[in-house]
Each structure stands twice: as C-alpha cells, then as structure tokens.
Amino acid sequence: MLDREEARATAGVRDGGTGRPLPLKVAVPLALVAGLALLAAFPPYGVWPLAPVGVALLAAAAHRRRLRAGAGLGFLTGVALFAPLLEWTNLHTGYLPWVLLSLLQAGYLALLGAATAWVTPLADRWRWAWPALTGLLWVGQEALRDRTPFGGFPWGRLAFSQDSSPLLPLAALGGAPLVTFAVALAGGLLVAVAWRPWQHQAGQWRPVAGLLAALAVVLGAGSAVPVGVRGGGDSVTVAIVQGNVPRLGLDFNAQRQAVLNNHVDATLTLAAQVAAGAQPRPDLVVWPENSSDIDPLRNPGAGDRISQAADAIGAPILVGAVLLGPGEGQVRNAGLLWRPGSGADLDQLYTKRHPVPFAEYVPLRSIARAVSSEVDRVRSDFVAGTHPGVLDAGPAVLGDVICFEVAYDGIVRDTVTGGAQLLVVQTNNATFDVAEARQQLAMVRLRAVEHGRAALMASTVGVSGFVTPDGRVTGATGFNTAAVVVRQMQLGDGRTPATRAGVWPEVALAALAVAALAGAAVLRRRREAAPD
C-alpha cells in the first residue's frame, strides 16, 4: 500500500494543483518531526510556538493520503510525541506500562491522521476551510481521548502546552477545548500558507497575506480576553508544606511514618517562625497527596501527630490521606480537613473521584495480570468518590482535586460551580520526575485562568507553587527537596464564560468535526459517482 502511495506521489510534482500528496519519503520524516515539535512545546521544554508547527506538519503529511497511510503517519507522530512525553511512567514500574500507554495514546493520533486524510476533499475545495477543519479534528480527537478507555487520559492535550502562550487567556472563554482549537487553527493556517505553489504573478500573494493576517489575529486573540480573579472577596494567607520523602520511587509508601513526620515537622518549624515573627500566620495550611498514608482516622498515633501540627500552627490543615474502607480490601485517596483543637472534620472530606486505572485500581484484573504481573502491586482497589471536592475550610471554600484529576475539565469545573473560591491540587510526584511535575503545574495554570481562581499545587517532593488567576506562577519549589512557601491569595466568587458554558464549547466543536467528516463523505461519493 505504501509503495502505491510512493508511486502516486512521485509521479508528479508535490502539489502543483495535481491532487497528489507529498511523497512518502517527505511525509514520513514530517510526521516524526511533527511529534517532536509537539513534544518540545510541553514542559519541561516549553517552546509553545512549536505546537502549531507540529500540527501543521502532521496536516501536511496526511493531506491527500489514503486512510491507512494517514493513520500510519498519525501514529508515527503520536509515538514521537507520547513516548518521550510519558517517559516518567516507566521510572519505577518497568517498560511495559510506558510502552502500552504510549502506543494507546498514539492510536488516537492515528485516528486523527486518518480523519485528516478523509477531509482532504473539503480542504482542497475550500482552501480557507482547511485551518478550521484542522482545529475541529484536533478537538474531536482530544474529546475522544480524554474519555476512553476507563475514563480517558487527557495528558498531552494541545492546550496544556500553552501555559506561557498568548493563547492561554482563551481558556477563560471556552476552557481547554477552545485553546486546543486555537492552537490547531494556527497550525492549519501555517499549512494552508505553505502548501500551494505560490507563483510570482499579480494577485498570487493576496491569499498569503490574508492567511498570515488571520494567523496574527489568532495568536493575538488572547490579549483581548480579560483574565484575573472573577468576582471579589477577601484575601487569605496560605502555606504549602512540601515535606519530601526519604527516597523517590514506588517504595515511598513503605516510608509512610517518615513522610508523615516530614510534613508534621515542617509545619512545626513554620509555627516557630510564625511565633518569632519571621513568617505571617497562615489562615490555611495545605499538605500534599499521600502526606499521611497512615489512616489518621484509625491510627491514633498518626492522628495525634497531625493534631500536634494543627494546634501549633493554629490553622486548619488540608491533609492528603489514604483512608481504609469503606469495604473490606478497599481504600480511599482523600483530602481531609484537620482543624486545630478538634481534629478531623469528617464533614469536609473529599474522596478522589477519578482513581487512576492500573495504578490506583485494576480494571479487568485477571486479563491485566496475564499481560503483566506488575498489576499485583496494586493490592487494594481505590474507591472512587461521588461528590465534587468542595471543602469549607472556614477562611475559604476550597476546590480540591487530587493529582491527575487536574487534567479533567469537569472534575475541576464542578468544584467552582459548587462554590469553590480557591483551587487546590494535592499531588504526589515521588514516583515520577520533575518533567511530570512541571507538566502538571502547566495544567494548574490553565485551570486558574479558565475559572478566574487563584490556585496552588502542593506536592510531596515538588514542584509545588502558587498560581495567580491570570496564570502566573509564584513561589515555585525545587524538586526532591523539602520546602514551605507562604503566600497571600485572593478569593473569587464569580464565574468566567468558560465556567458558565461548561462542556458546551467542546460539544459544539466536536459536533462540527463530525459534520466535517460527513461533509467529506458526501464529496467523496459525488467524486466517485462522477463520470470519467
């Protein structure tokens, strides 16, 4: 099949209006470079302009191809992007989970490549539609990848590469889907400019000028969007405690007492600094996910240590705890408010709603065990919570999400519509690396802009930090180190257009993507029915 593609492409010029795709000897390297360009747009590299470039290269490689060839090129782009982007998943679990996850994610870009090839008749017939088609297909692909299988895996969305981009403010209008659409639209404009063989004839450069002007408008659109805290409210002083762990790796939970002690001792040190006037007294202290993997509700020693810290600092502590139950052999990954003087406030308890499949629970365990015995590292399945993480801490109403949940639009949005004035992400990066932590912090930046809320990320080992409602990071900590950071944060009580719109921008864009695929089918049938 690929040989036929090669012969068909090299029989004429690359484009020249002949309806031929790029030669495969050009398209294959373009697809690989597309994946690497997309990779470089994400943290820790953060070269955000390369995201539209990667989109453009894949669009050019798949244009006018047969469906299988388009899928193959999309898959190459996906492997080049996801294999290095998700490399942190193999640090302590072996290569198999990393390879399987990377190939699964690449499969969605294979679908994107096939879809790009499929809509070729539309792009060829209406050149100005090509950028919009590119944007719609990317949103549709991400909408599918974010939800399937087992609840999806939204890591590597185009929007999450734009934490320092002028496109980031668009999140306040339509959330991550609108930012993804804008990035892919810009990529579509690039390929539309570069594709046709512009000749030095009168009027030939007008379309180029128009497309370049449209590209400038897309990139500058974010500057017109107002960002910042929505509504208004008091300011609160918040302390992040990053206690660190004795050793990175999966055995961090074998060091449970040491990890808890680290967070208690760091809080006691902060209390001493407050008493000495060296630090302001916080209204709230946030500990990260897994800061107490000893259930403090059932282990009096653990509970006493947390009470010691809360009483000393004189402020409630949001503790990341692993709680036993509710059933036999079940556990919960929870954010639990611990108040000075009274201890655990069971009315302010959030249980993680989206446990990570094959890490916090094992779906299809018998089948998964046949693939890898590593699944038996997960001895007890984490139970999913049923309510949004809206916690009334007293000084502020918190929107708590845990670890990877920050990547899921609805889980974060539900806390804001539930009354959250401040976004909190509790995470544990001890089994990963600094690249994963920085990718996660980029998501927090987008969420802060999307909902007009100040936000913070508290990690056991870093990177922790505060994020302003316009997406700026302050007080970022180092990785694999202990740290305590105190900042004043403004509370919000209003809603952005993105918060109000909810999932509907994504639904509308994905529906248009489906309509484009249907429209391309109509054109293809007409072409096949046309007399020779």
PDB file of N, CA, C and O in Angstrom, residues 126-149:
ATOM      1  N   TRP A 126     -12.327  24.079  -0.547  1.00  0.00           N
ATOM      2  CA  TRP A 126     -12.411  25.390   0.118  1.00  0.00           C
ATOM      3  C   TRP A 126     -11.149  25.594   0.948  1.00  0.00           C
ATOM      4  O   TRP A 126     -11.093  25.201   2.121  1.00  0.00           O
ATOM      5  N   ARG A 127     -10.137  26.170   0.333  1.00  0.00           N
ATOM      6  CA  ARG A 127      -8.832  26.305   0.977  1.00  0.00           C
ATOM      7  C   ARG A 127      -8.922  27.032   2.322  1.00  0.00           C
ATOM      8  O   ARG A 127      -8.214  26.688   3.268  1.00  0.00           O
ATOM      9  N   TRP A 128      -9.791  28.039   2.396  1.00  0.00           N
ATOM     10  CA  TRP A 128      -9.899  28.798   3.638  1.00  0.00           C
ATOM     11  C   TRP A 128     -10.523  27.971   4.755  1.00  0.00           C
ATOM     12  O   TRP A 128     -10.458  28.350   5.930  1.00  0.00           O
ATOM     13  N   ALA A 129     -11.123  26.853   4.423  1.00  0.00           N
ATOM     14  CA  ALA A 129     -11.708  25.983   5.459  1.00  0.00           C
ATOM     15  C   ALA A 129     -10.676  25.064   6.098  1.00  0.00           C
ATOM     16  O   ALA A 129     -10.936  24.488   7.153  1.00  0.00           O
ATOM     17  N   TRP A 130      -9.520  24.917   5.468  1.00  0.00           N
ATOM     18  CA  TRP A 130      -8.519  23.972   5.952  1.00  0.00           C
ATOM     19  C   TRP A 130      -8.102  24.261   7.394  1.00  0.00           C
ATOM     20  O   TRP A 130      -8.060  23.340   8.233  1.00  0.00           O
ATOM     21  N   PRO A 131      -7.797  25.512   7.764  1.00  0.00           N
ATOM     22  CA  PRO A 131      -7.420  25.764   9.168  1.00  0.00           C
ATOM     23  C   PRO A 131      -8.522  25.367  10.153  1.00  0.00           C
ATOM     24  O   PRO A 131      -8.239  24.750  11.188  1.00  0.00           O
ATOM     25  N   ALA A 132      -9.765  25.724   9.825  1.00  0.00           N
ATOM     26  CA  ALA A 132     -10.859  25.379  10.744  1.00  0.00           C
ATOM     27  C   ALA A 132     -11.031  23.868  10.841  1.00  0.00           C
ATOM     28  O   ALA A 132     -11.274  23.327  11.933  1.00  0.00           O
ATOM     29  N   LEU A 133     -10.906  23.170   9.714  1.00  0.00           N
ATOM     30  CA  LEU A 133     -11.004  21.711   9.747  1.00  0.00           C
ATOM     31  C   LEU A 133      -9.940  21.114  10.655  1.00  0.00           C
ATOM     32  O   LEU A 133     -10.209  20.194  11.434  1.00  0.00           O
ATOM     33  N   THR A 134      -8.735  21.641  10.563  1.00  0.00           N
ATOM     34  CA  THR A 134      -7.644  21.145  11.399  1.00  0.00           C
ATOM     35  C   THR A 134      -7.967  21.337  12.872  1.00  0.00           C
ATOM     36  O   THR A 134      -7.778  20.431  13.692  1.00  0.00           O
ATOM     37  N   GLY A 135      -8.456  22.513  13.218  1.00  0.00           N
ATOM     38  CA  GLY A 135      -8.810  22.773  14.612  1.00  0.00           C
ATOM     39  C   GLY A 135      -9.915  21.875  15.111  1.00  0.00           C
ATOM     40  O   GLY A 135      -9.855  21.339  16.229  1.00  0.00           O
ATOM     41  N   LEU A 136     -10.935  21.675  14.294  1.00  0.00           N
ATOM     42  CA  LEU A 136     -12.064  20.839  14.718  1.00  0.00           C
ATOM     43  C   LEU A 136     -11.647  19.391  14.919  1.00  0.00           C
ATOM     44  O   LEU A 136     -12.080  18.739  15.879  1.00  0.00           O
ATOM     45  N   LEU A 137     -10.818  18.877  14.025  1.00  0.00           N
ATOM     46  CA  LEU A 137     -10.397  17.482  14.156  1.00  0.00           C
ATOM     47  C   LEU A 137      -9.558  17.265  15.397  1.00  0.00           C
ATOM     48  O   LEU A 137      -9.668  16.222  16.064  1.00  0.00           O
ATOM     49  N   TRP A 138      -8.707  18.222  15.741  1.00  0.00           N
ATOM     50  CA  TRP A 138      -7.914  18.083  16.966  1.00  0.00           C
ATOM     51  C   TRP A 138      -8.811  18.087  18.206  1.00  0.00           C
ATOM     52  O   TRP A 138      -8.598  17.291  19.131  1.00  0.00           O
ATOM     53  N   VAL A 139      -9.798  18.962  18.238  1.00  0.00           N
ATOM     54  CA  VAL A 139     -10.701  18.981  19.393  1.00  0.00           C
ATOM     55  C   VAL A 139     -11.471  17.670  19.479  1.00  0.00           C
ATOM     56  O   VAL A 139     -11.630  17.096  20.567  1.00  0.00           O
ATOM     57  N   GLY A 140     -11.945  17.162  18.336  1.00  0.00           N
ATOM     58  CA  GLY A 140     -12.666  15.902  18.348  1.00  0.00           C
ATOM     59  C   GLY A 140     -11.812  14.746  18.830  1.00  0.00           C
ATOM     60  O   GLY A 140     -12.270  13.904  19.608  1.00  0.00           O
ATOM     61  N   GLN A 141     -10.555  14.717  18.358  1.00  0.00           N
ATOM     62  CA  GLN A 141      -9.643  13.661  18.803  1.00  0.00           C
ATOM     63  C   GLN A 141      -9.409  13.728  20.298  1.00  0.00           C
ATOM     64  O   GLN A 141      -9.438  12.701  20.994  1.00  0.00           O
ATOM     65  N   GLU A 142      -9.192  14.931  20.827  1.00  0.00           N
ATOM     66  CA  GLU A 142      -8.944  15.057  22.264  1.00  0.00           C
ATOM     67  C   GLU A 142     -10.193  14.725  23.074  1.00  0.00           C
ATOM     68  O   GLU A 142     -10.094  14.139  24.155  1.00  0.00           O
ATOM     69  N   ALA A 143     -11.362  15.097  22.576  1.00  0.00           N
ATOM     70  CA  ALA A 143     -12.600  14.772  23.291  1.00  0.00           C
ATOM     71  C   ALA A 143     -12.746  13.266  23.448  1.00  0.00           C
ATOM     72  O   ALA A 143     -13.183  12.774  24.499  1.00  0.00           O
ATOM     73  N   LEU A 144     -12.362  12.526  22.424  1.00  0.00           N
ATOM     74  CA  LEU A 144     -12.421  11.062  22.493  1.00  0.00           C
ATOM     75  C   LEU A 144     -11.340  10.516  23.404  1.00  0.00           C
ATOM     76  O   LEU A 144     -11.598   9.638  24.258  1.00  0.00           O
ATOM     77  N   ARG A 145     -10.127  11.027  23.259  1.00  0.00           N
ATOM     78  CA  ARG A 145      -9.001  10.511  24.051  1.00  0.00           C
ATOM     79  C   ARG A 145      -9.154  10.834  25.531  1.00  0.00           C
ATOM     80  O   ARG A 145      -8.706  10.069  26.400  1.00  0.00           O
ATOM     81  N   ASP A 146      -9.802  11.938  25.839  1.00  0.00           N
ATOM     82  CA  ASP A 146      -9.977  12.343  27.234  1.00  0.00           C
ATOM     83  C   ASP A 146     -10.987  11.492  27.980  1.00  0.00           C
ATOM     84  O   ASP A 146     -11.100  11.604  29.207  1.00  0.00           O
ATOM     85  N   ARG A 147     -11.723  10.647  27.244  1.00  0.00           N
ATOM     86  CA  ARG A 147     -12.820   9.912  27.880  1.00  0.00           C
ATOM     87  C   ARG A 147     -12.710   8.396  27.748  1.00  0.00           C
ATOM     88  O   ARG A 147     -13.419   7.663  28.453  1.00  0.00           O
ATOM     89  N   THR A 148     -11.876   7.921  26.847  1.00  0.00           N
ATOM     90  CA  THR A 148     -11.789   6.485  26.605  1.00  0.00           C
ATOM     91  C   THR A 148     -10.338   6.042  26.628  1.00  0.00           C
ATOM     92  O   THR A 148      -9.444   6.816  26.266  1.00  0.00           O
ATOM     93  N   PRO A 149     -10.051   4.795  26.999  1.00  0.00           N
ATOM     94  CA  PRO A 149     -10.928   3.899  27.770  1.00  0.00           C
ATOM     95  C   PRO A 149     -10.789   4.180  29.260  1.00  0.00           C
ATOM     96  O   PRO A 149      -9.904   4.927  29.673  1.00  0.00           O
TER      97      PRO A 149
END
